CSV table of C-alpha atoms and ligand atoms in Angstrom, one decimal:
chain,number,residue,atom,x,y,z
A,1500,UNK,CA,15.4,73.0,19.3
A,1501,UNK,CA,13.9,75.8,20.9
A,1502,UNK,CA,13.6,79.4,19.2
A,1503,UNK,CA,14.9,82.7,19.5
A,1504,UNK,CA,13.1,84.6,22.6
A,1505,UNK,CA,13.2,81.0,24.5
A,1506,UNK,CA,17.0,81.5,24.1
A,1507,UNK,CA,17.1,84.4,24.9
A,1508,UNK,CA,16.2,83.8,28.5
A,1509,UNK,CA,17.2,80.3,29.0
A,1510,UNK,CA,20.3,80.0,26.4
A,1511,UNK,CA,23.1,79.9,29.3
A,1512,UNK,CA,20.7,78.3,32.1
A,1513,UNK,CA,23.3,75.3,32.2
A,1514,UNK,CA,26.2,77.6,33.4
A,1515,UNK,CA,24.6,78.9,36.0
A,1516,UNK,CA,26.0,78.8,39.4
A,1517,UNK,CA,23.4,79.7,42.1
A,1518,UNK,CA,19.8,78.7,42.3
A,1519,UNK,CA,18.9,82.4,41.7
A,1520,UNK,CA,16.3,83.2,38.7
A,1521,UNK,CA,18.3,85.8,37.6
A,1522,UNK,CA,22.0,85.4,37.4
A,1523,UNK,CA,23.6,87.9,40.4
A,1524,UNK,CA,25.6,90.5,39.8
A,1525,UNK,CA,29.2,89.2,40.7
A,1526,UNK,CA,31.5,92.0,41.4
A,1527,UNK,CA,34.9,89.9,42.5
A,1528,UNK,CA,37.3,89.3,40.7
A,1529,UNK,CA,39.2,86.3,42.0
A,1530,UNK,CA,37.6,82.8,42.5
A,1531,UNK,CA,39.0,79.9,45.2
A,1532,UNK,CA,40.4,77.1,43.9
A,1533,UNK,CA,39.0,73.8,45.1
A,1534,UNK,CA,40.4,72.9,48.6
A,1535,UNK,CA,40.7,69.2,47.0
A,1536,UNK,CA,44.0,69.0,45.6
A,1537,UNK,CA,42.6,66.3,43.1
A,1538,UNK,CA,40.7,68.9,41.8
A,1539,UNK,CA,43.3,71.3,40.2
A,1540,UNK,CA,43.4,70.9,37.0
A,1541,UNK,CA,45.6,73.4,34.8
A,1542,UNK,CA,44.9,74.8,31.1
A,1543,UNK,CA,41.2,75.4,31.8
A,1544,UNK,CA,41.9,79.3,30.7
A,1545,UNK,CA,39.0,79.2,28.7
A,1546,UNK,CA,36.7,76.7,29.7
A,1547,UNK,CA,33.2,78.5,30.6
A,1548,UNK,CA,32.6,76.6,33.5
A,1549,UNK,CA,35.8,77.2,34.6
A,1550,UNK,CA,36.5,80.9,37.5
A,1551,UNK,CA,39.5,82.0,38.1
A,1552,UNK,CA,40.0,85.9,37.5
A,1553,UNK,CA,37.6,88.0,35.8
A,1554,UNK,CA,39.5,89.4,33.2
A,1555,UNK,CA,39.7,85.9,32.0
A,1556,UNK,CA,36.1,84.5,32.7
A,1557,UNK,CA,32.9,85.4,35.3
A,1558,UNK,CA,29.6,84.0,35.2
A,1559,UNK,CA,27.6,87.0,33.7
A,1560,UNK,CA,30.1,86.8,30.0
A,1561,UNK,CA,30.0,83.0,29.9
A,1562,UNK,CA,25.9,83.6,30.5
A,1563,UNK,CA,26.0,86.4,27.2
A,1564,UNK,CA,28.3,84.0,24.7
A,1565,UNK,CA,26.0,80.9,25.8
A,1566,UNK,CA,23.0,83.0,25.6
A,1567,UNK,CA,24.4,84.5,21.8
A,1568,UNK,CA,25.4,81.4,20.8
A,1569,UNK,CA,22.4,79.8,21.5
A,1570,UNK,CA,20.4,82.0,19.6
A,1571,UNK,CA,22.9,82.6,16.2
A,1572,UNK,CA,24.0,79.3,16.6
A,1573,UNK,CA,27.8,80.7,16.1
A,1574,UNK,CA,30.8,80.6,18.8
A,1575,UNK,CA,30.6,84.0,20.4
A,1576,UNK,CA,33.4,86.1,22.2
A,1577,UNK,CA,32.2,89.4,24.5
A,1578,UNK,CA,33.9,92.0,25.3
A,1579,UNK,CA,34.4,95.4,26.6
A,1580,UNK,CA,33.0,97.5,23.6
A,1581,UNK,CA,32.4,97.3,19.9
A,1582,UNK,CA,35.7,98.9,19.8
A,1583,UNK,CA,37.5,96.4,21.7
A,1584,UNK,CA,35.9,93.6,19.6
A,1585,UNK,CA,37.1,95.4,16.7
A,1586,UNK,CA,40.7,95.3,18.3
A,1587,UNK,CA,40.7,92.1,19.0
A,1588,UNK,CA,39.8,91.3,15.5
A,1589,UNK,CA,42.5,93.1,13.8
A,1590,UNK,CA,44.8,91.4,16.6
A,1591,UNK,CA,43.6,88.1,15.7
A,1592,UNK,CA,43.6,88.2,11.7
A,1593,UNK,CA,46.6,90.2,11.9
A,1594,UNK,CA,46.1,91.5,8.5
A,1595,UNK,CA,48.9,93.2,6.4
A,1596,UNK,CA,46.1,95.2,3.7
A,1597,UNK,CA,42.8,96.1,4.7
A,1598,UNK,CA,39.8,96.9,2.6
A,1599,UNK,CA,37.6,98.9,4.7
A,1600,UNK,CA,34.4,101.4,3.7
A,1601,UNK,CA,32.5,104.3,4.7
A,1602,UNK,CA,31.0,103.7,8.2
A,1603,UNK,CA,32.0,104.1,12.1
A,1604,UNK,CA,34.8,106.5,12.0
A,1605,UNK,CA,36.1,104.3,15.3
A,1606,UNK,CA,37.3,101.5,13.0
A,1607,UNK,CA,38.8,103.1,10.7
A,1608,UNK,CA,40.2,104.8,13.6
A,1609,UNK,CA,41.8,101.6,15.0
A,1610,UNK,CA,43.1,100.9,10.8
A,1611,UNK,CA,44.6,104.2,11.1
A,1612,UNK,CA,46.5,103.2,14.4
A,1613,UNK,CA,47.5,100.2,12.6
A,1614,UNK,CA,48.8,101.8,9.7
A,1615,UNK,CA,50.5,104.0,11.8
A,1616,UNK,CA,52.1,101.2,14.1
A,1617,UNK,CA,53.1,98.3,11.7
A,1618,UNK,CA,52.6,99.7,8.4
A,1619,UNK,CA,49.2,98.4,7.2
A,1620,UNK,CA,48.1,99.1,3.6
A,1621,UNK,CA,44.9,99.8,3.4
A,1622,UNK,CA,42.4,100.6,0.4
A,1623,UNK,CA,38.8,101.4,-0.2
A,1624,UNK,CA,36.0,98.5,-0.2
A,1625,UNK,CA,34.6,99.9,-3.1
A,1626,UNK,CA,37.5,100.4,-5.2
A,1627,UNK,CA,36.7,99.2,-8.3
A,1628,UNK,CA,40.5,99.1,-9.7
A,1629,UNK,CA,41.5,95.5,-9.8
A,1630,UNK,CA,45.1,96.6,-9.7
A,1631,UNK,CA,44.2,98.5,-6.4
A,1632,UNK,CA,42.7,95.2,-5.2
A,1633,UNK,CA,46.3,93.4,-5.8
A,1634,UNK,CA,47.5,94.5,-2.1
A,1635,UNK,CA,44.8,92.1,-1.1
A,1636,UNK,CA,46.6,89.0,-0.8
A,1637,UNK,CA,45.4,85.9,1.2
A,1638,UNK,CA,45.2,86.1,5.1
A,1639,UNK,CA,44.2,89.6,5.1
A,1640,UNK,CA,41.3,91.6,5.9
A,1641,UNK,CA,38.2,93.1,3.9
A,1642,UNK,CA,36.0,94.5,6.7
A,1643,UNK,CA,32.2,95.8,5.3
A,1644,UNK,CA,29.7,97.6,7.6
A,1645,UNK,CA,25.9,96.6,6.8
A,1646,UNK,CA,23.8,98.6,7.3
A,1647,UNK,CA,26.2,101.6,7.2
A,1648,UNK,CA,26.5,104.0,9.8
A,1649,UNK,CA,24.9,106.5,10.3
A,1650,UNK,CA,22.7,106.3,6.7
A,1651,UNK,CA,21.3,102.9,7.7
A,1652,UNK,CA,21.8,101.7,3.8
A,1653,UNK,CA,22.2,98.5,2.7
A,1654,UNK,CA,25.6,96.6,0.9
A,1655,UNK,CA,25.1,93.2,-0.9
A,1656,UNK,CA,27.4,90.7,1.1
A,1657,UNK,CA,27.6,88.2,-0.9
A,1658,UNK,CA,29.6,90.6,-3.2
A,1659,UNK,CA,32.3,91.5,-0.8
A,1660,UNK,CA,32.8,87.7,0.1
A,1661,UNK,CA,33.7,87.1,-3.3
A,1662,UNK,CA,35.7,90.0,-3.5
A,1663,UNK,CA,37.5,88.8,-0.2
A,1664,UNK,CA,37.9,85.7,-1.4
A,1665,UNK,CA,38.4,85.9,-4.7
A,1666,UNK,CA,42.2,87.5,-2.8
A,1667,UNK,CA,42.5,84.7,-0.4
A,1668,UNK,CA,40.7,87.1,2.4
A,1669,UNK,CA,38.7,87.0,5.1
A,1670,UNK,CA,35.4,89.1,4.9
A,1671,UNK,CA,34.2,90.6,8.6
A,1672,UNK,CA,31.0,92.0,8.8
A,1673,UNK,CA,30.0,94.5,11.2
A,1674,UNK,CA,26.4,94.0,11.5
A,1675,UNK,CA,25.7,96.5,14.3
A,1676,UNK,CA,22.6,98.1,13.0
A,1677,UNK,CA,20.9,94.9,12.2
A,1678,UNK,CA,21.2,92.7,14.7
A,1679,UNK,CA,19.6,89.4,14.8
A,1680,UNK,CA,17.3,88.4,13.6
A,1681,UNK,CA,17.3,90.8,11.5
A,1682,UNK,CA,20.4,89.6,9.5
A,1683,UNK,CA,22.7,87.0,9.7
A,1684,UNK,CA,26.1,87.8,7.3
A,1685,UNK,CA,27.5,84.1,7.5
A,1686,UNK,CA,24.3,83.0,5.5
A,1687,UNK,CA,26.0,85.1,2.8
A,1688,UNK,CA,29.4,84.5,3.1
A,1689,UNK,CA,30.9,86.6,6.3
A,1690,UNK,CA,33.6,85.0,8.2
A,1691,UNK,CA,33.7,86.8,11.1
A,1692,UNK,CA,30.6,89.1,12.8
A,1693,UNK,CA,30.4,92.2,14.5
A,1694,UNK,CA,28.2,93.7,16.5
A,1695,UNK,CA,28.7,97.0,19.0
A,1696,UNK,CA,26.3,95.2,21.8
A,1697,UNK,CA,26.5,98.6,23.5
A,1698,UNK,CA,23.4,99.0,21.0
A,1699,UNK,CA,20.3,96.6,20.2
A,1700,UNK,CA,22.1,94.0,21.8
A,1701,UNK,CA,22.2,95.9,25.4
A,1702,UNK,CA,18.8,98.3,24.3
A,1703,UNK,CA,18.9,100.3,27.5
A,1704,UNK,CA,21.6,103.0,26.9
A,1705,UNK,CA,23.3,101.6,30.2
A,1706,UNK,CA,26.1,99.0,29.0
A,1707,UNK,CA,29.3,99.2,26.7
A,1708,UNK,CA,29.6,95.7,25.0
A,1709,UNK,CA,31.0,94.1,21.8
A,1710,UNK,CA,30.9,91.1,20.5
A,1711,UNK,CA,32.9,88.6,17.5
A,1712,UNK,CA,30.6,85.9,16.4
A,1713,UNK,CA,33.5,83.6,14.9
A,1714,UNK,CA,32.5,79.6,12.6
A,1715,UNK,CA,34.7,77.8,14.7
A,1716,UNK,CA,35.6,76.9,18.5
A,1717,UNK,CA,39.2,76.7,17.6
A,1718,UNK,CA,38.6,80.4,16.7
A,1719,UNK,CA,37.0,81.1,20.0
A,1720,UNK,CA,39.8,79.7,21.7
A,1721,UNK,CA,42.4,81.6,20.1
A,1722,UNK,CA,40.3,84.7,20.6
A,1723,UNK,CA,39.4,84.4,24.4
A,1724,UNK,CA,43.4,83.6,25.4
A,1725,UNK,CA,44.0,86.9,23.5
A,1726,UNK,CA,41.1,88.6,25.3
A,1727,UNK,CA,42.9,87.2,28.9
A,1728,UNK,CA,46.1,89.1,27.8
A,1729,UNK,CA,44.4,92.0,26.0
A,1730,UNK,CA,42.4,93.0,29.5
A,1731,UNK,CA,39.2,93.3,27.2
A,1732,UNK,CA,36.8,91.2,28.9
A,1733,UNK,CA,33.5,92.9,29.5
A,1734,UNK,CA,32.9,94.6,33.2
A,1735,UNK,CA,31.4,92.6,36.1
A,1736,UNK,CA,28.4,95.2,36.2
A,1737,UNK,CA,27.8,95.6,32.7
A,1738,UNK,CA,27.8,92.1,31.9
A,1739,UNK,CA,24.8,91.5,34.0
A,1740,UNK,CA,23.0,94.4,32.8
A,1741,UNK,CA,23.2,92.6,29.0
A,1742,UNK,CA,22.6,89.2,30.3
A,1743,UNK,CA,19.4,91.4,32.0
A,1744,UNK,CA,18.8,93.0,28.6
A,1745,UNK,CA,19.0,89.5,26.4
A,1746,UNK,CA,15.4,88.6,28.2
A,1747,UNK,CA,13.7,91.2,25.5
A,1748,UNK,CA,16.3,91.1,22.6
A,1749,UNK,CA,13.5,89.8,20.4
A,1750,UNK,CA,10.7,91.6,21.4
A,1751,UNK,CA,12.2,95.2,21.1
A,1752,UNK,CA,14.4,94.7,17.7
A,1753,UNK,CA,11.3,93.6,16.2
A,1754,UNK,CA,9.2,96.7,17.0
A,1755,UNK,CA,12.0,99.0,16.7
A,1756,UNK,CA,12.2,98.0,13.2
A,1757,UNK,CA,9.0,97.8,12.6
A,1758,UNK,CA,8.3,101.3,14.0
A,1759,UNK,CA,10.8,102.2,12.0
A,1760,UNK,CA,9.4,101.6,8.6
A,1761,UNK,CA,6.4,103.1,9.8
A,1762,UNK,CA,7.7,106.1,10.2
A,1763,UNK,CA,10.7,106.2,7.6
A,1764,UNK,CA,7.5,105.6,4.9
A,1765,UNK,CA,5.0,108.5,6.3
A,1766,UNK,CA,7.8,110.8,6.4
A,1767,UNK,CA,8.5,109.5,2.4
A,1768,UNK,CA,4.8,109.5,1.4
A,1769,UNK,CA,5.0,113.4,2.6
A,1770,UNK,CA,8.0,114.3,2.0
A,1771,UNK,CA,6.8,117.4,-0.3
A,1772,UNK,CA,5.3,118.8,2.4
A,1773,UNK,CA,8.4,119.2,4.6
A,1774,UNK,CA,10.3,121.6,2.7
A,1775,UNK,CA,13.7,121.6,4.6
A,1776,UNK,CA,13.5,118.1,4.3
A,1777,UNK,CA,16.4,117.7,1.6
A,1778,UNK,CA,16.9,113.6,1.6
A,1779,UNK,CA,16.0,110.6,3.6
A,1780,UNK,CA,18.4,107.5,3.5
A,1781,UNK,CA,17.2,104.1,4.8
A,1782,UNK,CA,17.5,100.4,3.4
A,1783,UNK,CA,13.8,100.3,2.9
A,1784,UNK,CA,13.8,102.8,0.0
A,1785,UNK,CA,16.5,100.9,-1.6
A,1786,UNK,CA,15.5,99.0,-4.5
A,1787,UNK,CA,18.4,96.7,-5.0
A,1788,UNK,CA,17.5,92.7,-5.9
A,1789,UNK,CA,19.8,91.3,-2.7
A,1790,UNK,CA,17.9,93.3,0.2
A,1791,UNK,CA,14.9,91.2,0.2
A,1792,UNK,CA,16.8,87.9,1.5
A,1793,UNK,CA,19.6,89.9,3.3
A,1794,UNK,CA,17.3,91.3,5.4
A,1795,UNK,CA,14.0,88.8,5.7
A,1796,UNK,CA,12.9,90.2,9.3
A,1797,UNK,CA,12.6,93.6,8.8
A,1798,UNK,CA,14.7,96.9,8.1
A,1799,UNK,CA,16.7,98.5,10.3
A,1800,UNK,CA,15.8,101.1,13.3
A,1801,UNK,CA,18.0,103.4,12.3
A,1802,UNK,CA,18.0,105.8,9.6
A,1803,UNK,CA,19.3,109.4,8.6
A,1804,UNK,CA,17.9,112.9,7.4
A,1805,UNK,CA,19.6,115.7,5.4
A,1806,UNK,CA,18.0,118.9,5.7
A,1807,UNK,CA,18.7,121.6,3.3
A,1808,UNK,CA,20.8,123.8,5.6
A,1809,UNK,CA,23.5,123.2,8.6
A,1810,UNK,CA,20.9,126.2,10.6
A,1811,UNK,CA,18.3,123.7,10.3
A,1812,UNK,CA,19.9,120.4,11.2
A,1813,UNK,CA,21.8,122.1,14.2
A,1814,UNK,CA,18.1,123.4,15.2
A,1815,UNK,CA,15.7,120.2,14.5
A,1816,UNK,CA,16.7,118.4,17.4
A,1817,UNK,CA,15.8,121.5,20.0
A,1818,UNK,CA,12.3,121.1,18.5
A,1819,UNK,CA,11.6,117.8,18.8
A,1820,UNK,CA,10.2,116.7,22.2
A,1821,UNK,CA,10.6,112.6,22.4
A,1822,UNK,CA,14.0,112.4,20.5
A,1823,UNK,CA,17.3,113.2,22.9
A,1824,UNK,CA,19.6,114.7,21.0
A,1825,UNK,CA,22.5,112.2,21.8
A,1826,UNK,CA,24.4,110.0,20.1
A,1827,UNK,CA,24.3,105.9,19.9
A,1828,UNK,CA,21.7,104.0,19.1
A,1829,UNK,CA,19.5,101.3,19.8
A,1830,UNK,CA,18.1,102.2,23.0
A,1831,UNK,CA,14.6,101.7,24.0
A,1832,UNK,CA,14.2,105.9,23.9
A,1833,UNK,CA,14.8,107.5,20.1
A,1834,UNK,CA,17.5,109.2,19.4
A,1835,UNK,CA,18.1,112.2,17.1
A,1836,UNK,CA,22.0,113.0,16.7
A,1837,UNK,CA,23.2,116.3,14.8
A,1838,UNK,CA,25.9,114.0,13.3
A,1839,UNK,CA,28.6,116.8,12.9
A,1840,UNK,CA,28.9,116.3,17.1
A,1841,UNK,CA,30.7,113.0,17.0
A,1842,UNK,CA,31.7,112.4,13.2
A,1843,UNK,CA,33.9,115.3,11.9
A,1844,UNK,CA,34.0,113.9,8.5
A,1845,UNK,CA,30.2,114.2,8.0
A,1846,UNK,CA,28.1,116.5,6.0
A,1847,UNK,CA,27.0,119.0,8.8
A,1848,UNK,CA,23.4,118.8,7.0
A,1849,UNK,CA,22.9,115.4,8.7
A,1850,UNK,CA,21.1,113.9,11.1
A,1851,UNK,CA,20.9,110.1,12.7
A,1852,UNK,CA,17.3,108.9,14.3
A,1853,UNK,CA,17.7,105.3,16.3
A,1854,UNK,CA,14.2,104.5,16.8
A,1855,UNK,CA,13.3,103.3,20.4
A,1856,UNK,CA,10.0,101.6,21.8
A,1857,UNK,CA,7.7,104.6,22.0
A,1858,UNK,CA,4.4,104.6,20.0
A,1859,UNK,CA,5.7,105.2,16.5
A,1860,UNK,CA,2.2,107.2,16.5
A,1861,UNK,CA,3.8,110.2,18.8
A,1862,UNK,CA,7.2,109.9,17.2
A,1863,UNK,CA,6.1,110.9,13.8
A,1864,UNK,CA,3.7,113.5,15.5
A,1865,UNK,CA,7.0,114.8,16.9
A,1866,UNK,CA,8.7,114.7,13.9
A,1867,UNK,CA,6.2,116.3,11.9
A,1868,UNK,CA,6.0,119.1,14.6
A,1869,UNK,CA,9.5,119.5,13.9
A,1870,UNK,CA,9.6,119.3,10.1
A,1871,UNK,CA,6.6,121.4,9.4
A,1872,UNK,CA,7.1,125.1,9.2
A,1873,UNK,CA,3.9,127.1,10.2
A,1874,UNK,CA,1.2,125.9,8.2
A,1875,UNK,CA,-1.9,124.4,11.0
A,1876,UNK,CA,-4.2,123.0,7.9
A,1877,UNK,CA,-0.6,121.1,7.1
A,1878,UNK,CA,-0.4,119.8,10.4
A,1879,UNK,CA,-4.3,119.3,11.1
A,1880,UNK,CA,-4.1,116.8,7.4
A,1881,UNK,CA,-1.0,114.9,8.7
A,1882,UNK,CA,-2.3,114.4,12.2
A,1883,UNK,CA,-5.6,112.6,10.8
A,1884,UNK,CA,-3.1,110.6,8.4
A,1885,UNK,CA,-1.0,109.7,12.0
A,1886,UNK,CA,-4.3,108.6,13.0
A,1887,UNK,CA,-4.8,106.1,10.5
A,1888,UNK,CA,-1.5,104.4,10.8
A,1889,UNK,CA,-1.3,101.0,11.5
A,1890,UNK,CA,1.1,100.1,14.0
B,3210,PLP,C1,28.6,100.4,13.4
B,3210,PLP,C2,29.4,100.6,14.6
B,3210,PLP,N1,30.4,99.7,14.9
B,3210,PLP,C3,31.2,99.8,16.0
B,3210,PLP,C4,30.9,100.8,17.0
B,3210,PLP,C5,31.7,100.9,18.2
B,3210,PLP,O1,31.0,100.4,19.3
B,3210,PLP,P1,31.2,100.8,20.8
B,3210,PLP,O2,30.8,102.2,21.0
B,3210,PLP,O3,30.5,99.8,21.6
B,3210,PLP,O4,32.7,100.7,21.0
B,3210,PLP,C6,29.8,101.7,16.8
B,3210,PLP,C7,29.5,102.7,17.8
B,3210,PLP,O5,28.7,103.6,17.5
B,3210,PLP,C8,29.1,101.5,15.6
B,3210,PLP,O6,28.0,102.4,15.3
């Protein structure tokens, strides 16, 4: 059994199809059949090994589910974008009530469409009304977003399984902020994973990608024929760009999250000192019982800000000299995102920072730049305290 960076690199090295180190880019999308006429077998629609189109199968996506499943140890679908993976999710469970939370406003977006379309009753994850809970009946769908977007706080999984099914539901976890090995949600009861692999997963700001990590192969089946017809395969181009990006999964979640907790606890250990600085939300200053085996390999990168008024959140980010202010996450540069851009139903006092792989050193000196309003013995103190971190 080999371990997680070996994986990473060498996970789909028996589906490869050239002698090259890296697997090429393949751009067609139509494969010959073998000239032998024993050879033509049909049904192999979703046999890895097997070309034919490329909405149905190319090397690169067989190389990133081999490559996934190697290193999770689940049967893993790709596709297009988080999004589409959430599609195909709601297409494959098929659910008539949905228990959905706070989080990306996409999926609720794609609940709403379903409401809209065939009627889908949906009610709040953390409804505590048992009667509300009733519409829950078995086959259908609680979905739970951990760490939630864009605070980066924690939910207890184990919780919402029961709750799911306690009703006879599936739970599905989107675990997009924490990828591995940060957490893995079928330790604690998830049925079916999430992850937006535009993110961690592709780490370069270059790829949309989503992926379903499912328990079974029969699962996988069902969901690549629906993929075939669905037209959600992931691209040609960016399918070699994750495979490309899998090689240093490891490496960079680890220090992203690491850098993150460096920088999430200075900026709590002074927090007086930055008077806009209204609230910081992160798992790490959570205190709940269930974090600490939820979440063995560190916290997550990402985490949010509230500042005390929409002026200064709409200003912070023109201040700051390492963060782009952009949204997503996950990419090896950080990220600072006035959230009010892309999330309408946010408080427009907030702002998301996805920590990337620069010295966590120069992105707190940034961010104290940034926080600190005019006061050079302030800053001269908190520079010598940057100094001293450990990183
Ligand atoms: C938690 C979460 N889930 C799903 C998505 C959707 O992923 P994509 O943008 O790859 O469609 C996002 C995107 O930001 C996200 O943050």
């Amino acid at each position: 059994m080999s371990h997680f960076s070996t994986n990473s690199i060498h996970g789909g090295d028996h589906l490869k199809t050239t002698n090259d180190v890296i697997t090429p880019i393949h751009i067609t999308t139509t494969y010959a059949y073998s000239n032998n006429p024993e050879e033509l077998t049909p049904g192999e629609l979703t046999n890895p090994n097997v070309l034919i189109y490329s909405r149905e199968n190319h090397p690169n996506a067989a190389q990133i589910e081999a490559i996934v499943e190697s290193i999770t140890g689940y049967p893993t679908v790709v596709y297009n974008s988080g999004l589409g993976a959430f599609n195909a999710l709601m297409t494959h469970v098929n659910p008539k009530a949905l228990a959905i939370g706070d989080g990306y406003h996409g999926c609720q977006g794609i609940a709403d469409i379903w409401k809209r379309n065939f009627g889908l009753k949906q009610i709040h994850i953390d409804d505590d009304d048992d009667k509300a809970w009733e519409v829950i009946k078995p086959g259908d769908l609680v979905h739970l977003e951990t760490p939630l977007n864009p605070y980066g706080t924690y939910f207890d999984i184990t919780k919402y399984a029961k709750k799911a099914h306690d009703r006879g539901a599936l739970l599905s976890v989107d675990a997009t902020f924490a990828p591995p090995p940060l957490l893995d949600p079928f330790k604690f009861g998830a049925d079916i994973v999430l992850h937006s692999a535009t993110k961690f997963f592709g780490g370069h700001s270059d790829l949309l990608a989503g992926l379903l990590l499912i328990k079974s192969k029969d699962v996988k089946g069902q969901l690549l024929l629906d993929r075939l017809v669905l037209g959600s395969n992931i691209g040609n181009l960016e399918s070699s760009l994750l495979v490309r990006s899998l090689r240093t999964f490891e490496l960079r979640v680890a220090r992203q999250s690491r850098s993150a907790e460096t920088i999430i606890s200075f900026l709590n250990k002074h927090k007086s000192r930055f008077s806009h600085l209204e609230k910081i939300y992160h798992g790490s200053l959570q205190n709940d019982e269930f974090i600490n085996e939820q979440m063995p390999n560190g916290h997550t990168p990402v985490f949010s800000i509230e500042l005390q008024t929409i002026d200064q959140a709409k200003a912070l980010p023109s201040k700051l000299k390492l963060f782009h202010h952009a949204t997503s996450l996950g990419g090896a540069e950080s990220l600072i995102e006035w959230r009010a851009m892309s999330d309408n139903h946010i408080s427009k006092k907030l702002l998301r920072i996805s920590i990337g792989l620069e010295d966590p050193r120069d992105l707190v000196a940034d961010l104290v730049d940034g926080l600190l309003i005019n006061d050079s013995n302030e800053e001269n103190e908190l520079v010598e305290e940057i100094s001293k971190l450990i990183v």
